[in-house]
């Protein structure tokens, strides 16, 4: 775990009013505990079972972010405690989160994942799907009483071409601002633009990210 880099990142985030999510996937609970001791409270995981295990072992005031692709049949395992689900990419998943949140008698915050990268393999909503989902959410709020759409999440293309990465982040941020204007009713909670990982967080911050998801830079390479 790199304490110096953590301090630097925290300072950069504070200067830009962004939240630092430490992505601890595949790393042992002892690594998380070290960063927790320094004051880090937001941690990101992308495997359900691993998140459930770590939640059971670690302090209860940790904010657990689920950042990976979430299967509908697994929502129930994280619904009781998850702080923010980053990668909602279908109406079916949103409906399942609503159902499980109601069952737990709580409200769950989520982000909609936007597809911007050129790679075919990356998950996420396209423009039309995003528009449709937001329209339904805003016209039938009673159907979503236990789920709050708090913003957008995106991953840029994995490329050395920083111009392309910048364009992709800028497009996400523009979309984010446009939704705020289009749906002023959401403005109270629609405030998160989750973008930027170890390799591209500088660009993401410059393009308006409010939440970084940083793994390898803090915890070292994953196997
Ligand atoms: C693993 C992961 C990260 C962190 O990636 P690093 O390059 O290690 O910082 C961020 N976001 C998502 C969705 C991830 O799966």
Short mmCIF file of C-alpha atoms and ligand atoms in Angstrom, two decimals:
data_model
loop_
_atom_site.label_atom_id
_atom_site.label_comp_id
_atom_site.label_asym_id
_atom_site.label_seq_id
_atom_site.Cartn_x
_atom_site.Cartn_y
_atom_site.Cartn_z
CA UNK A 1 0.00 0.00 0.00
CA UNK A 2 1.47 3.35 -1.00
CA UNK A 3 0.87 5.91 1.73
CA UNK A 4 2.61 8.80 -0.03
CA UNK A 5 0.57 8.40 -3.20
CA UNK A 6 -2.59 8.11 -1.11
CA UNK A 7 -1.86 11.45 0.58
CA UNK A 8 -1.16 13.09 -2.79
CA UNK A 9 -4.35 11.73 -4.30
CA UNK A 10 -6.41 12.83 -1.32
CA UNK A 11 -5.04 16.34 -1.69
CA UNK A 12 -5.77 16.48 -5.39
CA UNK A 13 -9.29 15.23 -4.77
CA UNK A 14 -9.89 17.73 -1.98
CA UNK A 15 -8.71 20.57 -4.21
CA UNK A 16 -11.30 19.58 -6.82
CA UNK A 17 -14.08 18.49 -4.49
CA UNK A 18 -13.83 14.91 -5.68
CA UNK A 19 -14.16 11.67 -3.71
CA UNK A 20 -11.41 9.07 -3.77
CA UNK A 21 -12.63 5.49 -3.93
CA UNK A 22 -9.80 3.06 -3.15
CA UNK A 23 -10.35 0.02 -5.38
CA UNK A 24 -9.36 -2.94 -3.22
CA UNK A 25 -10.59 -5.82 -5.41
CA UNK A 26 -8.42 -8.96 -5.10
CA UNK A 27 -6.44 -7.33 -2.27
CA UNK A 28 -6.58 -8.77 1.28
CA UNK A 29 -8.60 -7.19 4.08
CA UNK A 30 -5.32 -6.30 5.81
CA UNK A 31 -4.50 -3.88 2.96
CA UNK A 32 -7.88 -2.21 3.42
CA UNK A 33 -7.37 -1.98 7.17
CA UNK A 34 -4.07 -0.14 6.64
CA UNK A 35 -5.67 2.50 4.48
CA UNK A 36 -8.66 2.69 6.80
CA UNK A 37 -6.30 3.47 9.68
CA UNK A 38 -5.05 6.51 7.73
CA UNK A 39 -8.61 7.77 7.31
CA UNK A 40 -9.78 6.29 4.00
CA UNK A 41 -13.47 5.29 4.19
CA UNK A 42 -14.57 4.69 0.58
CA UNK A 43 -13.55 1.35 -0.92
CA UNK A 44 -14.51 -0.21 -4.25
CA UNK A 45 -14.97 -3.88 -5.07
CA UNK A 46 -16.21 -5.68 -8.16
CA UNK A 47 -16.86 -9.25 -7.05
CA UNK A 48 -19.99 -9.83 -4.98
CA UNK A 49 -18.70 -12.68 -2.81
CA UNK A 50 -15.47 -10.86 -2.08
CA UNK A 51 -17.36 -7.72 -1.11
CA UNK A 52 -19.69 -9.68 1.20
CA UNK A 53 -16.71 -11.34 2.92
CA UNK A 54 -14.80 -8.08 3.36
CA UNK A 55 -17.87 -6.26 4.63
CA UNK A 56 -18.26 -8.94 7.32
CA UNK A 57 -14.62 -8.66 8.42
CA UNK A 58 -14.00 -4.92 8.36
CA UNK A 59 -15.29 -1.84 10.27
CA UNK A 60 -18.93 -1.03 9.72
CA UNK A 61 -18.43 2.64 8.86
CA UNK A 62 -16.71 1.81 5.56
CA UNK A 63 -18.58 3.03 2.49
CA UNK A 64 -18.59 0.06 0.12
CA UNK A 65 -18.83 0.87 -3.58
CA UNK A 66 -19.74 -1.87 -6.02
CA UNK A 67 -17.97 -0.79 -9.20
CA UNK A 68 -18.15 -3.85 -11.46
CA UNK A 69 -20.77 -5.39 -13.67
CA UNK A 70 -23.56 -6.57 -11.35
CA UNK A 71 -25.68 -9.62 -12.14
CA UNK A 72 -29.32 -9.27 -11.20
CA UNK A 73 -29.42 -12.48 -9.17
CA UNK A 74 -26.61 -11.17 -6.93
CA UNK A 75 -28.10 -7.81 -5.96
CA UNK A 76 -29.71 -9.36 -2.87
CA UNK A 77 -26.34 -10.17 -1.28
CA UNK A 78 -25.08 -6.59 -1.25
CA UNK A 79 -28.41 -4.74 -0.90
CA UNK A 80 -28.36 -4.61 2.93
CA UNK A 81 -25.17 -2.56 3.15
CA UNK A 82 -23.85 -1.27 -0.20
CA UNK A 83 -23.16 2.50 -0.26
CA UNK A 84 -23.16 3.12 -4.03
CA UNK A 85 -23.62 0.84 -7.04
CA UNK A 86 -21.62 2.39 -9.90
CA UNK A 87 -22.41 0.37 -12.99
CA UNK A 88 -26.17 0.09 -13.53
CA UNK A 89 -26.65 -0.53 -17.22
CA UNK A 90 -30.22 -1.78 -17.68
CA UNK A 91 -33.78 -1.16 -16.55
CA UNK A 92 -33.99 -4.76 -15.36
CA UNK A 93 -31.06 -4.25 -13.03
CA UNK A 94 -32.50 -0.98 -11.75
CA UNK A 95 -35.81 -2.72 -11.02
CA UNK A 96 -34.07 -5.52 -9.16
CA UNK A 97 -32.14 -3.01 -7.03
CA UNK A 98 -35.45 -1.27 -6.25
CA UNK A 99 -36.98 -4.59 -5.20
CA UNK A 100 -34.10 -5.62 -2.95
CA UNK A 101 -33.77 -2.14 -1.42
CA UNK A 102 -37.47 -2.20 -0.52
CA UNK A 103 -37.02 -5.64 1.03
CA UNK A 104 -34.22 -4.23 3.20
CA UNK A 105 -36.33 -1.15 3.99
CA UNK A 106 -33.63 1.17 2.78
CA UNK A 107 -32.80 3.37 -0.16
CA UNK A 108 -29.88 2.46 -2.45
CA UNK A 109 -27.86 5.02 -4.38
CA UNK A 110 -26.74 4.10 -7.87
CA UNK A 111 -24.94 5.51 -10.91
CA UNK A 112 -25.80 4.79 -14.52
CA UNK A 113 -22.89 3.44 -16.52
CA UNK A 114 -22.47 5.17 -19.82
CA UNK A 115 -20.76 3.45 -22.73
CA UNK A 116 -18.23 5.82 -24.26
CA UNK A 117 -15.14 3.73 -24.93
CA UNK A 118 -14.53 2.46 -28.45
CA UNK A 119 -13.98 -1.09 -27.26
CA UNK A 120 -16.93 -3.36 -27.93
CA UNK A 121 -16.41 -5.32 -24.76
CA UNK A 122 -17.19 -2.60 -22.26
CA UNK A 123 -20.59 -2.54 -20.61
CA UNK A 124 -22.79 0.50 -20.37
CA UNK A 125 -25.83 2.30 -21.71
CA UNK A 126 -25.79 4.02 -25.08
CA UNK A 127 -27.42 7.42 -25.58
CA UNK A 128 -30.85 6.08 -26.45
CA UNK A 129 -30.92 3.61 -23.57
CA UNK A 130 -29.82 6.29 -21.13
CA UNK A 131 -32.53 8.67 -22.31
CA UNK A 132 -35.21 5.99 -22.09
CA UNK A 133 -34.22 4.92 -18.62
CA UNK A 134 -34.09 8.46 -17.25
CA UNK A 135 -37.44 9.23 -18.77
CA UNK A 136 -39.14 6.26 -17.10
CA UNK A 137 -37.43 6.95 -13.78
CA UNK A 138 -38.60 10.55 -13.83
CA UNK A 139 -42.14 9.96 -15.03
CA UNK A 140 -42.90 7.05 -12.69
CA UNK A 141 -41.04 7.90 -9.48
CA UNK A 142 -43.39 5.71 -7.40
CA UNK A 143 -41.88 2.67 -9.11
CA UNK A 144 -38.45 3.65 -7.82
CA UNK A 145 -39.16 4.80 -4.29
CA UNK A 146 -36.10 2.96 -2.88
CA UNK A 147 -33.47 3.74 -5.49
CA UNK A 148 -31.79 7.07 -6.21
CA UNK A 149 -29.97 7.77 -9.45
CA UNK A 150 -27.05 9.86 -8.19
CA UNK A 151 -25.07 10.36 -11.37
CA UNK A 152 -23.04 8.73 -14.12
CA UNK A 153 -20.08 6.38 -14.27
CA UNK A 154 -17.86 5.63 -17.25
CA UNK A 155 -14.60 4.01 -18.27
CA UNK A 156 -12.53 5.51 -21.06
CA UNK A 157 -10.89 3.48 -23.80
CA UNK A 158 -7.72 1.66 -22.81
CA UNK A 159 -5.36 3.58 -25.07
CA UNK A 160 -2.18 5.63 -25.06
CA UNK A 161 -4.05 8.31 -26.99
CA UNK A 162 -4.75 10.83 -24.25
CA UNK A 163 -6.67 13.03 -26.66
CA UNK A 164 -9.20 10.27 -27.14
CA UNK A 165 -9.46 9.62 -23.39
CA UNK A 166 -10.01 13.32 -22.80
CA UNK A 167 -12.72 13.50 -25.47
CA UNK A 168 -14.51 10.54 -23.91
CA UNK A 169 -14.44 11.99 -20.39
CA UNK A 170 -15.56 15.36 -21.73
CA UNK A 171 -18.51 13.70 -23.46
CA UNK A 172 -19.55 12.01 -20.21
CA UNK A 173 -19.33 15.25 -18.29
CA UNK A 174 -21.34 17.08 -20.91
CA UNK A 175 -24.02 14.40 -20.68
CA UNK A 176 -23.95 14.72 -16.90
CA UNK A 177 -24.54 18.49 -17.06
CA UNK A 178 -27.25 18.09 -19.66
CA UNK A 179 -29.19 15.62 -17.51
CA UNK A 180 -29.04 18.03 -14.58
CA UNK A 181 -30.62 20.70 -16.78
CA UNK A 182 -33.18 18.39 -18.30
CA UNK A 183 -34.32 16.94 -14.97
CA UNK A 184 -34.07 19.70 -12.37
CA UNK A 185 -36.11 17.49 -10.02
CA UNK A 186 -33.09 15.19 -9.70
CA UNK A 187 -30.69 18.02 -8.93
CA UNK A 188 -30.68 17.41 -5.19
CA UNK A 189 -28.98 14.06 -5.53
CA UNK A 190 -27.78 13.81 -9.15
CA UNK A 191 -24.27 14.99 -8.34
CA UNK A 192 -21.74 12.24 -9.02
CA UNK A 193 -19.61 11.86 -12.14
CA UNK A 194 -17.51 8.74 -11.48
CA UNK A 195 -14.59 8.56 -13.91
CA UNK A 196 -10.85 8.12 -13.71
CA UNK A 197 -8.66 5.15 -12.77
CA UNK A 198 -4.93 4.84 -12.02
CA UNK A 199 -3.89 5.44 -15.63
CA UNK A 200 -6.18 8.32 -16.52
CA UNK A 201 -7.31 10.06 -13.34
CA UNK A 202 -5.47 13.32 -14.12
CA UNK A 203 -7.42 13.77 -17.31
CA UNK A 204 -10.65 12.72 -15.60
CA UNK A 205 -10.24 15.38 -12.90
CA UNK A 206 -9.53 18.03 -15.50
CA UNK A 207 -12.68 17.00 -17.37
CA UNK A 208 -14.95 17.27 -14.35
CA UNK A 209 -14.82 13.96 -12.50
CA UNK A 210 -16.24 14.10 -8.97
CA UNK A 211 -15.22 10.56 -8.04
CA UNK A 212 -12.03 8.64 -8.82
CA UNK A 213 -11.76 4.85 -8.63
CA UNK A 214 -8.09 4.09 -7.98
CA UNK A 215 -6.74 0.57 -7.50
CA UNK A 216 -3.25 -0.41 -8.67
CA UNK A 217 -1.71 2.98 -7.98
CA UNK A 218 -2.56 2.60 -4.28
CA UNK A 219 -2.34 -1.13 -3.71
CA UNK A 220 0.12 -2.25 -6.37
CA UNK A 221 -0.47 -4.40 -9.42
CA UNK A 222 -3.14 -7.10 -9.25
CA UNK A 223 -2.35 -10.66 -10.32
C1 LIG B 1 -10.38 -2.30 -11.30
C2 LIG B 1 -11.22 -1.12 -11.58
C3 LIG B 1 -10.75 0.19 -11.31
C4 LIG B 1 -9.37 0.49 -10.78
O1 LIG B 1 -8.42 0.28 -11.77
P1 LIG B 1 -6.87 0.68 -11.56
O2 LIG B 1 -6.35 0.81 -12.93
O3 LIG B 1 -6.25 -0.43 -10.80
O4 LIG B 1 -6.84 1.96 -10.81
C5 LIG B 1 -11.61 1.24 -11.54
N1 LIG B 1 -12.86 1.05 -12.03
C6 LIG B 1 -13.33 -0.18 -12.30
C7 LIG B 1 -14.69 -0.32 -12.84
C8 LIG B 1 -12.53 -1.30 -12.10
O5 LIG B 1 -13.02 -2.52 -12.37
#
